[in-house]
Amino acid sequence: MSEKIEKARVLADLGRFEAAREMLGEVLAGDPEDPEALADMANLAYRAGEYERALEFAGTAMRVVPDEPFVWRVRALAELQLSRGAAGGEGAQRRVRALAAARRAVELEPDEAVNFRILAATQRDTDPAAALENLELALELEPDDPHTHLLRGLTLRRNVHGPDAQAQAEAAFREVLRLEPDHAEALYELALLAVDRGENQAGAEQLRRVAQLDPAYGGVVREQLAWLAAQDEVRAWAVREAAAGGASRRPSGTRKAAVQVPVSRPRSDGSRFGRWAAAVGVLLVIRVVIAALGSDHDSAPTTTHYTPPRYNAPPTFPSYLRQYPLTVPPMPTWPGDFPTYRMSPPR
């Protein structure tokens, strides 16, 4: 490996992507088909969110080393990210290409857990059962990989509907925390599960800890806490109105039965419609309470109009797709007499 590629990887590990690109560009200026430099350029583009550019470098690298699993992984993940922003047929075609690239990586390197995890990532939205099967295979190869446990929890929580799915998701997130006690993303998901169960106080405490662990979550945590505060205020107001109307505003013998006010919990499956419907449901219940207690009520809750939080929009790139130092874990021997080197997969 050339000294410039080694320096480029050090710069990338420090987050200095542009400096790393300049260094790799010097290598490619001397040898436009240097496979290491091309693979690293593809990975840098992916890490920077430039997915089209990542595909271009990956395509060039594949012409030089068509059977390199690392490059197929980059291609699978870049296509997956682009599919999420594409509409209609284009999105479906990109998902097909992402799935095919991930399967090719598994075929070329069936003893690497990361290949099965990336394959599962391409399947979770369309075939969660297959995704879970591949995650189990990944865990057989690498049982203590927090990224695999995290993706398993996310798949169970957001893509699987069944009586045990949420409990299994919670177990997966807790396993992530056992392996990495300060894993903000796993704690964030556990906080949402607590809120789904109606444990608002516990969820709020966990959300505050998430913001302390990772400031990037600050904005979404503030939004979540504001939603919970508004929900608590609406519930408290409805209870006060029911008590006041039943006890003192109705003549004896004509008193109406106390109105039970259910407060819908926010959906945590990522559905914007579900969150909107929950908010509308709360407001409709309040109107029913007011009507039941009489038209002479001129009080109103201080917050009846609010935007429910975007529960499933983590503010940072999902850690199970993040990039890590380019020097580990292994990459197989290159064809012919090309020097062997080890480069981490995109995560």
mmCIF file of C-alpha atoms in Angstrom:
data_model
loop_
_atom_site.group_PDB
_atom_site.id
_atom_site.type_symbol
_atom_site.label_atom_id
_atom_site.label_comp_id
_atom_site.label_asym_id
_atom_site.label_seq_id
_atom_site.Cartn_x
_atom_site.Cartn_y
_atom_site.Cartn_z
ATOM 1 C CA MET A 1 0.000 0.000 0.000
ATOM 2 C CA SER A 2 1.304 3.429 -0.878
ATOM 3 C CA GLU A 3 2.183 5.926 1.820
ATOM 4 C CA LYS A 4 -0.342 8.383 0.414
ATOM 5 C CA ILE A 5 -3.207 5.892 0.788
ATOM 6 C CA GLU A 6 -2.171 5.242 4.392
ATOM 7 C CA LYS A 7 -2.186 8.984 5.085
ATOM 8 C CA ALA A 8 -5.541 9.344 3.358
ATOM 9 C CA ARG A 9 -7.029 6.734 5.660
ATOM 10 C CA VAL A 10 -5.676 8.480 8.731
ATOM 11 C CA LEU A 11 -7.208 11.746 7.516
ATOM 12 C CA ALA A 12 -10.533 9.982 6.888
ATOM 13 C CA ASP A 13 -10.503 8.542 10.405
ATOM 14 C CA LEU A 14 -10.110 12.107 11.690
ATOM 15 C CA GLY A 15 -13.101 13.231 9.644
ATOM 16 C CA ARG A 16 -10.970 15.268 7.238
ATOM 17 C CA PHE A 17 -12.634 13.909 4.139
ATOM 18 C CA GLU A 18 -11.555 16.607 1.696
ATOM 19 C CA ALA A 19 -7.906 16.278 2.658
ATOM 20 C CA ALA A 20 -8.203 12.505 2.302
ATOM 21 C CA ARG A 21 -9.733 12.927 -1.147
ATOM 22 C CA GLU A 22 -6.906 15.189 -2.244
ATOM 23 C CA MET A 23 -4.387 12.591 -1.142
ATOM 24 C CA LEU A 24 -6.213 9.795 -2.969
ATOM 25 C CA GLY A 25 -6.583 12.047 -5.997
ATOM 26 C CA GLU A 26 -2.802 12.289 -6.196
ATOM 27 C CA VAL A 27 -2.601 8.499 -6.228
ATOM 28 C CA LEU A 28 -5.211 8.231 -8.989
ATOM 29 C CA ALA A 29 -3.470 10.932 -11.010
ATOM 30 C CA GLY A 30 -0.494 8.583 -11.260
ATOM 31 C CA ASP A 31 -2.561 5.412 -11.678
ATOM 32 C CA PRO A 32 -6.240 5.943 -12.569
ATOM 33 C CA GLU A 33 -6.943 2.250 -11.970
ATOM 34 C CA ASP A 34 -5.388 1.883 -8.531
ATOM 35 C CA PRO A 35 -7.989 -0.409 -6.887
ATOM 36 C CA GLU A 36 -7.220 0.632 -3.308
ATOM 37 C CA ALA A 37 -7.549 4.318 -4.101
ATOM 38 C CA LEU A 38 -10.750 3.750 -6.073
ATOM 39 C CA ALA A 39 -12.290 1.686 -3.275
ATOM 40 C CA ASP A 40 -11.327 4.281 -0.696
ATOM 41 C CA MET A 41 -12.726 7.077 -2.867
ATOM 42 C CA ALA A 42 -16.026 5.211 -3.144
ATOM 43 C CA ASN A 43 -16.116 4.740 0.620
ATOM 44 C CA LEU A 44 -15.287 8.404 1.303
ATOM 45 C CA ALA A 45 -18.050 9.562 -1.027
ATOM 46 C CA TYR A 46 -20.508 7.254 0.715
ATOM 47 C CA ARG A 47 -19.472 8.490 4.151
ATOM 48 C CA ALA A 48 -19.959 12.066 2.981
ATOM 49 C CA GLY A 49 -23.475 11.285 1.749
ATOM 50 C CA GLU A 50 -22.526 11.632 -1.923
ATOM 51 C CA TYR A 51 -24.134 8.389 -2.993
ATOM 52 C CA GLU A 52 -24.115 8.937 -6.745
ATOM 53 C CA ARG A 53 -20.416 9.711 -6.622
ATOM 54 C CA ALA A 54 -19.855 6.626 -4.480
ATOM 55 C CA LEU A 55 -21.506 4.527 -7.198
ATOM 56 C CA GLU A 56 -19.270 6.071 -9.847
ATOM 57 C CA PHE A 57 -16.071 5.202 -7.993
ATOM 58 C CA ALA A 58 -17.420 1.760 -7.081
ATOM 59 C CA GLY A 59 -18.232 1.100 -10.740
ATOM 60 C CA THR A 60 -14.714 2.071 -11.785
ATOM 61 C CA ALA A 61 -13.227 -0.144 -9.080
ATOM 62 C CA MET A 62 -15.382 -3.074 -10.196
ATOM 63 C CA ARG A 63 -13.923 -2.886 -13.681
ATOM 64 C CA VAL A 64 -10.499 -3.439 -12.106
ATOM 65 C CA VAL A 65 -11.438 -5.915 -9.355
ATOM 66 C CA PRO A 66 -14.920 -7.239 -10.181
ATOM 67 C CA ASP A 67 -15.018 -9.757 -7.337
ATOM 68 C CA GLU A 68 -14.076 -7.504 -4.422
ATOM 69 C CA PRO A 69 -16.771 -7.767 -1.678
ATOM 70 C CA PHE A 70 -15.893 -4.405 -0.165
ATOM 71 C CA VAL A 71 -16.821 -2.562 -3.361
ATOM 72 C CA TRP A 72 -20.064 -4.528 -3.649
ATOM 73 C CA ARG A 73 -20.927 -3.477 -0.092
ATOM 74 C CA VAL A 74 -20.384 0.173 -0.936
ATOM 75 C CA ARG A 75 -22.564 -0.229 -4.010
ATOM 76 C CA ALA A 76 -25.343 -1.943 -2.039
ATOM 77 C CA LEU A 77 -25.457 0.759 0.617
ATOM 78 C CA ALA A 78 -25.255 3.647 -1.840
ATOM 79 C CA GLU A 79 -28.140 2.233 -3.883
ATOM 80 C CA LEU A 80 -30.108 1.654 -0.664
ATOM 81 C CA GLN A 81 -29.695 5.260 0.429
ATOM 82 C CA LEU A 82 -30.643 6.573 -3.003
ATOM 83 C CA SER A 83 -33.730 4.343 -3.099
ATOM 84 C CA ARG A 84 -35.080 6.057 0.014
ATOM 85 C CA GLY A 85 -35.086 9.418 -1.693
ATOM 86 C CA ALA A 86 -36.387 8.213 -5.040
ATOM 87 C CA ALA A 87 -40.008 8.024 -6.086
ATOM 88 C CA GLY A 88 -42.002 5.341 -7.843
ATOM 89 C CA GLY A 89 -40.232 3.046 -10.231
ATOM 90 C CA GLU A 90 -36.793 4.538 -9.699
ATOM 91 C CA GLY A 91 -36.913 3.756 -5.994
ATOM 92 C CA ALA A 92 -37.983 0.178 -6.682
ATOM 93 C CA GLN A 93 -35.204 -0.303 -9.225
ATOM 94 C CA ARG A 94 -32.596 1.032 -6.817
ATOM 95 C CA ARG A 95 -33.825 -1.328 -4.105
ATOM 96 C CA VAL A 96 -33.472 -4.234 -6.524
ATOM 97 C CA ARG A 97 -29.909 -3.174 -7.362
ATOM 98 C CA ALA A 98 -29.062 -2.725 -3.688
ATOM 99 C CA LEU A 99 -30.357 -6.194 -2.891
ATOM 100 C CA ALA A 100 -28.446 -7.756 -5.800
ATOM 101 C CA ALA A 101 -25.189 -6.058 -4.755
ATOM 102 C CA ALA A 102 -25.604 -7.175 -1.151
ATOM 103 C CA ARG A 103 -26.268 -10.753 -2.244
ATOM 104 C CA ARG A 104 -23.173 -10.669 -4.416
ATOM 105 C CA ALA A 105 -21.071 -9.604 -1.429
ATOM 106 C CA VAL A 106 -22.451 -12.562 0.558
ATOM 107 C CA GLU A 107 -21.645 -14.946 -2.312
ATOM 108 C CA LEU A 108 -18.079 -13.669 -2.503
ATOM 109 C CA GLU A 109 -17.482 -13.604 1.242
ATOM 110 C CA PRO A 110 -19.951 -15.853 3.091
ATOM 111 C CA ASP A 111 -17.917 -15.928 6.303
ATOM 112 C CA GLU A 112 -18.188 -12.175 7.011
ATOM 113 C CA ALA A 113 -21.003 -11.046 9.309
ATOM 114 C CA VAL A 114 -21.060 -7.543 7.831
ATOM 115 C CA ASN A 115 -22.215 -8.934 4.464
ATOM 116 C CA PHE A 116 -25.267 -10.555 6.036
ATOM 117 C CA ARG A 117 -26.027 -7.404 8.000
ATOM 118 C CA ILE A 118 -25.930 -5.239 4.880
ATOM 119 C CA LEU A 119 -28.079 -7.783 3.052
ATOM 120 C CA ALA A 120 -30.589 -7.525 5.905
ATOM 121 C CA ALA A 121 -30.516 -3.736 5.663
ATOM 122 C CA THR A 122 -31.556 -3.966 2.004
ATOM 123 C CA GLN A 123 -34.400 -6.370 2.902
ATOM 124 C CA ARG A 124 -35.929 -4.941 6.075
ATOM 125 C CA ASP A 125 -38.451 -2.646 4.366
ATOM 126 C CA THR A 126 -39.658 -5.205 1.827
ATOM 127 C CA ASP A 127 -39.026 -8.602 3.422
ATOM 128 C CA PRO A 128 -38.453 -8.249 7.181
ATOM 129 C CA ALA A 129 -38.658 -12.005 7.747
ATOM 130 C CA ALA A 130 -35.725 -12.576 5.396
ATOM 131 C CA ALA A 131 -33.879 -9.672 7.000
ATOM 132 C CA LEU A 132 -34.234 -11.260 10.441
ATOM 133 C CA GLU A 133 -32.987 -14.594 9.114
ATOM 134 C CA ASN A 134 -29.864 -12.942 7.720
ATOM 135 C CA LEU A 135 -29.312 -11.036 10.950
ATOM 136 C CA GLU A 136 -29.374 -14.355 12.804
ATOM 137 C CA LEU A 137 -26.684 -15.628 10.420
ATOM 138 C CA ALA A 138 -24.657 -12.484 11.081
ATOM 139 C CA LEU A 139 -24.937 -13.024 14.833
ATOM 140 C CA GLU A 140 -23.784 -16.614 14.463
ATOM 141 C CA LEU A 141 -20.617 -15.282 12.852
ATOM 142 C CA GLU A 142 -20.199 -12.295 15.161
ATOM 143 C CA PRO A 143 -22.476 -12.555 18.216
ATOM 144 C CA ASP A 144 -21.205 -9.434 19.970
ATOM 145 C CA ASP A 145 -21.580 -6.964 17.120
ATOM 146 C CA PRO A 146 -23.703 -4.062 18.412
ATOM 147 C CA HIS A 147 -24.578 -2.898 14.895
ATOM 148 C CA THR A 148 -26.262 -6.210 14.119
ATOM 149 C CA HIS A 149 -28.222 -6.187 17.371
ATOM 150 C CA LEU A 150 -29.291 -2.596 16.671
ATOM 151 C CA LEU A 151 -30.524 -3.398 13.167
ATOM 152 C CA ARG A 152 -32.363 -6.438 14.517
ATOM 153 C CA GLY A 153 -34.122 -4.247 17.085
ATOM 154 C CA LEU A 154 -35.060 -1.653 14.483
ATOM 155 C CA THR A 155 -36.419 -4.314 12.147
ATOM 156 C CA LEU A 156 -38.525 -5.898 14.888
ATOM 157 C CA ARG A 157 -39.830 -2.571 16.139
ATOM 158 C CA ARG A 158 -40.650 -0.868 12.859
ATOM 159 C CA ASN A 159 -41.173 -3.637 10.316
ATOM 160 C CA VAL A 160 -42.693 -6.557 12.199
ATOM 161 C CA HIS A 161 -46.232 -6.665 13.602
ATOM 162 C CA GLY A 162 -46.834 -9.309 16.205
ATOM 163 C CA PRO A 163 -47.424 -9.799 19.923
ATOM 164 C CA ASP A 164 -43.761 -10.464 20.699
ATOM 165 C CA ALA A 165 -42.057 -8.112 18.250
ATOM 166 C CA GLN A 166 -41.791 -5.121 20.596
ATOM 167 C CA ALA A 167 -40.498 -7.233 23.472
ATOM 168 C CA GLN A 168 -37.876 -8.794 21.204
ATOM 169 C CA ALA A 169 -36.921 -5.354 19.899
ATOM 170 C CA GLU A 170 -36.441 -4.103 23.441
ATOM 171 C CA ALA A 171 -34.231 -7.112 24.230
ATOM 172 C CA ALA A 172 -32.114 -6.354 21.151
ATOM 173 C CA PHE A 173 -31.657 -2.698 22.144
ATOM 174 C CA ARG A 174 -30.715 -3.722 25.681
ATOM 175 C CA GLU A 175 -28.125 -6.076 24.245
ATOM 176 C CA VAL A 176 -26.647 -3.129 22.352
ATOM 177 C CA LEU A 177 -26.385 -1.229 25.630
ATOM 178 C CA ARG A 178 -24.770 -4.220 27.306
ATOM 179 C CA LEU A 179 -22.099 -4.168 24.619
ATOM 180 C CA GLU A 180 -21.869 -0.365 24.458
ATOM 181 C CA PRO A 181 -23.416 1.233 27.579
ATOM 182 C CA ASP A 182 -23.387 4.741 26.081
ATOM 183 C CA HIS A 183 -24.960 3.851 22.739
ATOM 184 C CA ALA A 184 -27.259 6.836 22.199
ATOM 185 C CA GLU A 185 -29.259 5.343 19.350
ATOM 186 C CA ALA A 186 -30.220 2.216 21.295
ATOM 187 C CA LEU A 187 -31.202 4.303 24.316
ATOM 188 C CA TYR A 188 -33.275 6.564 22.057
ATOM 189 C CA GLU A 189 -35.224 3.573 20.753
ATOM 190 C CA LEU A 190 -35.785 2.276 24.295
ATOM 191 C CA ALA A 191 -37.132 5.680 25.284
ATOM 192 C CA LEU A 192 -39.663 5.524 22.451
ATOM 193 C CA LEU A 193 -40.717 2.049 23.518
ATOM 194 C CA ALA A 194 -41.289 3.338 27.048
ATOM 195 C CA VAL A 195 -43.507 6.127 25.719
ATOM 196 C CA ASP A 196 -45.402 3.617 23.578
ATOM 197 C CA ARG A 197 -46.213 1.741 26.786
ATOM 198 C CA GLY A 198 -47.453 4.935 28.423
ATOM 199 C CA GLU A 199 -44.396 5.271 30.666
ATOM 200 C CA ASN A 200 -43.931 8.924 29.827
ATOM 201 C CA GLN A 201 -41.786 9.854 32.810
ATOM 202 C CA ALA A 202 -39.335 7.015 32.231
ATOM 203 C CA GLY A 203 -39.242 7.818 28.518
ATOM 204 C CA ALA A 204 -38.559 11.488 29.211
ATOM 205 C CA GLU A 205 -35.683 10.641 31.532
ATOM 206 C CA GLN A 206 -34.134 8.383 28.924
ATOM 207 C CA LEU A 207 -34.548 11.025 26.233
ATOM 208 C CA ARG A 208 -32.679 13.551 28.373
ATOM 209 C CA ARG A 209 -29.844 11.091 28.781
ATOM 210 C CA VAL A 210 -29.740 10.570 25.008
ATOM 211 C CA ALA A 211 -29.219 14.303 24.500
ATOM 212 C CA GLN A 212 -26.434 14.270 27.073
ATOM 213 C CA LEU A 213 -24.690 11.350 25.392
ATOM 214 C CA ASP A 214 -24.991 12.730 21.865
ATOM 215 C CA PRO A 215 -25.704 16.452 21.311
ATOM 216 C CA ALA A 216 -26.774 15.650 17.744
ATOM 217 C CA TYR A 217 -29.999 14.324 19.256
ATOM 218 C CA GLY A 218 -30.702 17.641 21.007
ATOM 219 C CA GLY A 219 -33.290 18.915 18.549
ATOM 220 C CA VAL A 220 -35.354 15.753 18.286
ATOM 221 C CA VAL A 221 -35.207 15.200 22.066
ATOM 222 C CA ARG A 222 -36.538 18.718 22.693
ATOM 223 C CA GLU A 223 -39.346 18.005 20.258
ATOM 224 C CA GLN A 224 -40.181 14.738 21.995
ATOM 225 C CA LEU A 225 -40.182 16.332 25.452
ATOM 226 C CA ALA A 226 -42.401 19.179 24.243
ATOM 227 C CA TRP A 227 -44.861 16.624 22.854
ATOM 228 C CA LEU A 228 -44.941 14.744 26.148
ATOM 229 C CA ALA A 229 -45.451 17.966 28.115
ATOM 230 C CA ALA A 230 -48.336 18.982 25.844
ATOM 231 C CA GLN A 231 -49.894 15.561 26.190
ATOM 232 C CA ASP A 232 -49.675 15.701 29.993
ATOM 233 C CA GLU A 233 -51.188 19.183 30.028
ATOM 234 C CA VAL A 234 -54.113 18.148 27.854
ATOM 235 C CA ARG A 235 -54.795 15.156 30.074
ATOM 236 C CA ALA A 236 -54.611 17.233 33.260
ATOM 237 C CA TRP A 237 -56.926 19.900 31.835
ATOM 238 C CA ALA A 238 -59.491 17.344 30.739
ATOM 239 C CA VAL A 239 -59.507 15.755 34.205
ATOM 240 C CA ARG A 240 -59.931 19.167 35.876
ATOM 241 C CA GLU A 241 -62.798 20.081 33.565
ATOM 242 C CA ALA A 242 -64.547 16.779 34.153
ATOM 243 C CA ALA A 243 -64.220 17.131 37.929
ATOM 244 C CA ALA A 244 -65.369 20.757 37.969
ATOM 245 C CA GLY A 245 -68.335 20.140 35.685
ATOM 246 C CA GLY A 246 -69.508 17.052 37.547
ATOM 247 C CA ALA A 247 -69.141 18.422 41.072
ATOM 248 C CA SER A 248 -70.257 22.047 40.951
ATOM 249 C CA ARG A 249 -71.755 23.007 37.610
ATOM 250 C CA ARG A 250 -74.593 20.498 37.482
ATOM 251 C CA PRO A 251 -77.654 20.648 39.719
ATOM 252 C CA SER A 252 -78.181 17.706 41.990
ATOM 253 C CA GLY A 253 -80.009 14.910 40.210
ATOM 254 C CA THR A 254 -79.090 16.121 36.741
ATOM 255 C CA ARG A 255 -75.415 15.566 36.937
ATOM 256 C CA LYS A 256 -73.911 13.779 33.956
ATOM 257 C CA ALA A 257 -71.592 10.866 34.397
ATOM 258 C CA ALA A 258 -67.932 11.741 34.446
ATOM 259 C CA VAL A 259 -66.410 11.524 31.023
ATOM 260 C CA GLN A 260 -63.422 9.240 30.679
ATOM 261 C CA VAL A 261 -60.782 10.938 28.567
ATOM 262 C CA PRO A 262 -58.392 8.601 26.832
ATOM 263 C CA VAL A 263 -55.173 10.248 25.712
ATOM 264 C CA SER A 264 -53.726 8.577 22.662
ATOM 265 C CA ARG A 265 -50.071 7.704 22.847
ATOM 266 C CA PRO A 266 -47.949 8.724 19.888
ATOM 267 C CA ARG A 267 -47.359 5.983 17.375
ATOM 268 C CA SER A 268 -43.735 4.908 17.201
ATOM 269 C CA ASP A 269 -43.793 3.124 13.859
ATOM 270 C CA GLY A 270 -42.727 6.154 11.840
ATOM 271 C CA SER A 271 -46.202 6.855 10.380
ATOM 272 C CA ARG A 272 -46.826 10.570 9.920
ATOM 273 C CA PHE A 273 -50.511 9.851 9.413
ATOM 274 C CA GLY A 274 -50.654 7.870 12.642
ATOM 275 C CA ARG A 275 -49.116 10.709 14.631
ATOM 276 C CA TRP A 276 -51.436 13.261 13.018
ATOM 277 C CA ALA A 277 -54.466 11.063 13.696
ATOM 278 C CA ALA A 278 -53.437 10.675 17.338
ATOM 279 C CA ALA A 279 -53.209 14.444 17.779
ATOM 280 C CA VAL A 280 -56.560 15.000 16.080
ATOM 281 C CA GLY A 281 -58.097 12.295 18.258
ATOM 282 C CA VAL A 282 -56.996 14.063 21.423
ATOM 283 C CA LEU A 283 -58.486 17.357 20.235
ATOM 284 C CA LEU A 284 -61.788 15.694 19.293
ATOM 285 C CA VAL A 285 -62.021 14.079 22.721
ATOM 286 C CA ILE A 286 -61.512 17.492 24.327
ATOM 287 C CA ARG A 287 -64.375 18.922 22.270
ATOM 288 C CA VAL A 288 -66.612 16.062 23.381
ATOM 289 C CA VAL A 289 -65.715 16.769 27.013
ATOM 290 C CA ILE A 290 -66.558 20.457 26.627
ATOM 291 C CA ALA A 291 -69.896 19.645 25.014
ATOM 292 C CA ALA A 292 -70.734 17.126 27.732
ATOM 293 C CA LEU A 293 -69.996 19.575 30.526
ATOM 294 C CA GLY A 294 -72.085 22.409 29.122
ATOM 295 C CA SER A 295 -71.657 25.402 26.884
ATOM 296 C CA ASP A 296 -70.929 27.751 29.800
ATOM 297 C CA HIS A 297 -67.339 26.583 29.983
ATOM 298 C CA ASP A 298 -65.109 29.329 28.728
ATOM 299 C CA SER A 299 -61.803 27.821 29.759
ATOM 300 C CA ALA A 300 -59.547 25.974 27.335
ATOM 301 C CA PRO A 301 -56.290 24.106 27.531
ATOM 302 C CA THR A 302 -53.281 26.294 27.013
ATOM 303 C CA THR A 303 -51.902 23.985 24.339
ATOM 304 C CA THR A 304 -54.406 22.424 22.018
ATOM 305 C CA HIS A 305 -52.444 22.922 18.823
ATOM 306 C CA TYR A 306 -49.091 21.271 18.542
ATOM 307 C CA THR A 307 -47.106 19.128 16.176
ATOM 308 C CA PRO A 308 -46.420 15.613 17.402
ATOM 309 C CA PRO A 309 -42.736 14.676 17.321
ATOM 310 C CA ARG A 310 -41.157 12.854 14.438
ATOM 311 C CA TYR A 311 -40.566 9.753 16.462
ATOM 312 C CA ASN A 312 -38.587 7.662 14.043
ATOM 313 C CA ALA A 313 -36.295 10.205 12.491
ATOM 314 C CA PRO A 314 -32.964 9.823 14.306
ATOM 315 C CA PRO A 315 -30.948 12.995 13.782
ATOM 316 C CA THR A 316 -27.779 11.132 12.917
ATOM 317 C CA PHE A 317 -26.908 8.550 10.292
ATOM 318 C CA PRO A 318 -27.973 5.084 11.540
ATOM 319 C CA SER A 319 -24.986 3.536 13.254
ATOM 320 C CA TYR A 320 -25.541 0.158 11.654
ATOM 321 C CA LEU A 321 -24.671 1.812 8.326
ATOM 322 C CA ARG A 322 -21.877 4.059 9.583
ATOM 323 C CA GLN A 323 -18.287 3.933 8.448
ATOM 324 C CA TYR A 324 -15.400 2.981 10.658
ATOM 325 C CA PRO A 325 -11.616 3.035 10.212
ATOM 326 C CA LEU A 326 -10.627 1.759 6.824
ATOM 327 C CA THR A 327 -7.861 -0.516 8.108
ATOM 328 C CA VAL A 328 -9.988 -3.134 9.937
ATOM 329 C CA PRO A 329 -11.584 -5.695 9.764
ATOM 330 C CA PRO A 330 -10.285 -7.900 6.986
ATOM 331 C CA MET A 331 -10.468 -7.655 3.270
ATOM 332 C CA PRO A 332 -9.476 -10.815 1.367
ATOM 333 C CA THR A 333 -6.357 -11.238 -0.696
ATOM 334 C CA TRP A 334 -6.415 -9.327 -3.943
ATOM 335 C CA PRO A 335 -6.098 -11.183 -7.247
ATOM 336 C CA GLY A 336 -2.677 -12.159 -8.479
ATOM 337 C CA ASP A 337 0.359 -10.713 -6.774
ATOM 338 C CA PHE A 338 -1.392 -7.544 -5.631
ATOM 339 C CA PRO A 339 -0.443 -6.851 -1.977
ATOM 340 C CA THR A 340 -2.994 -7.984 0.552
ATOM 341 C CA TYR A 341 -4.527 -5.351 2.758
ATOM 342 C CA ARG A 342 -7.359 -5.121 5.212
ATOM 343 C CA MET A 343 -10.023 -2.492 4.953
ATOM 344 C CA SER A 344 -13.144 -2.079 7.025
ATOM 345 C CA PRO A 345 -16.536 -2.521 5.396
ATOM 346 C CA PRO A 346 -18.938 0.358 5.206
ATOM 347 C CA ARG A 347 -21.375 0.071 8.103
#
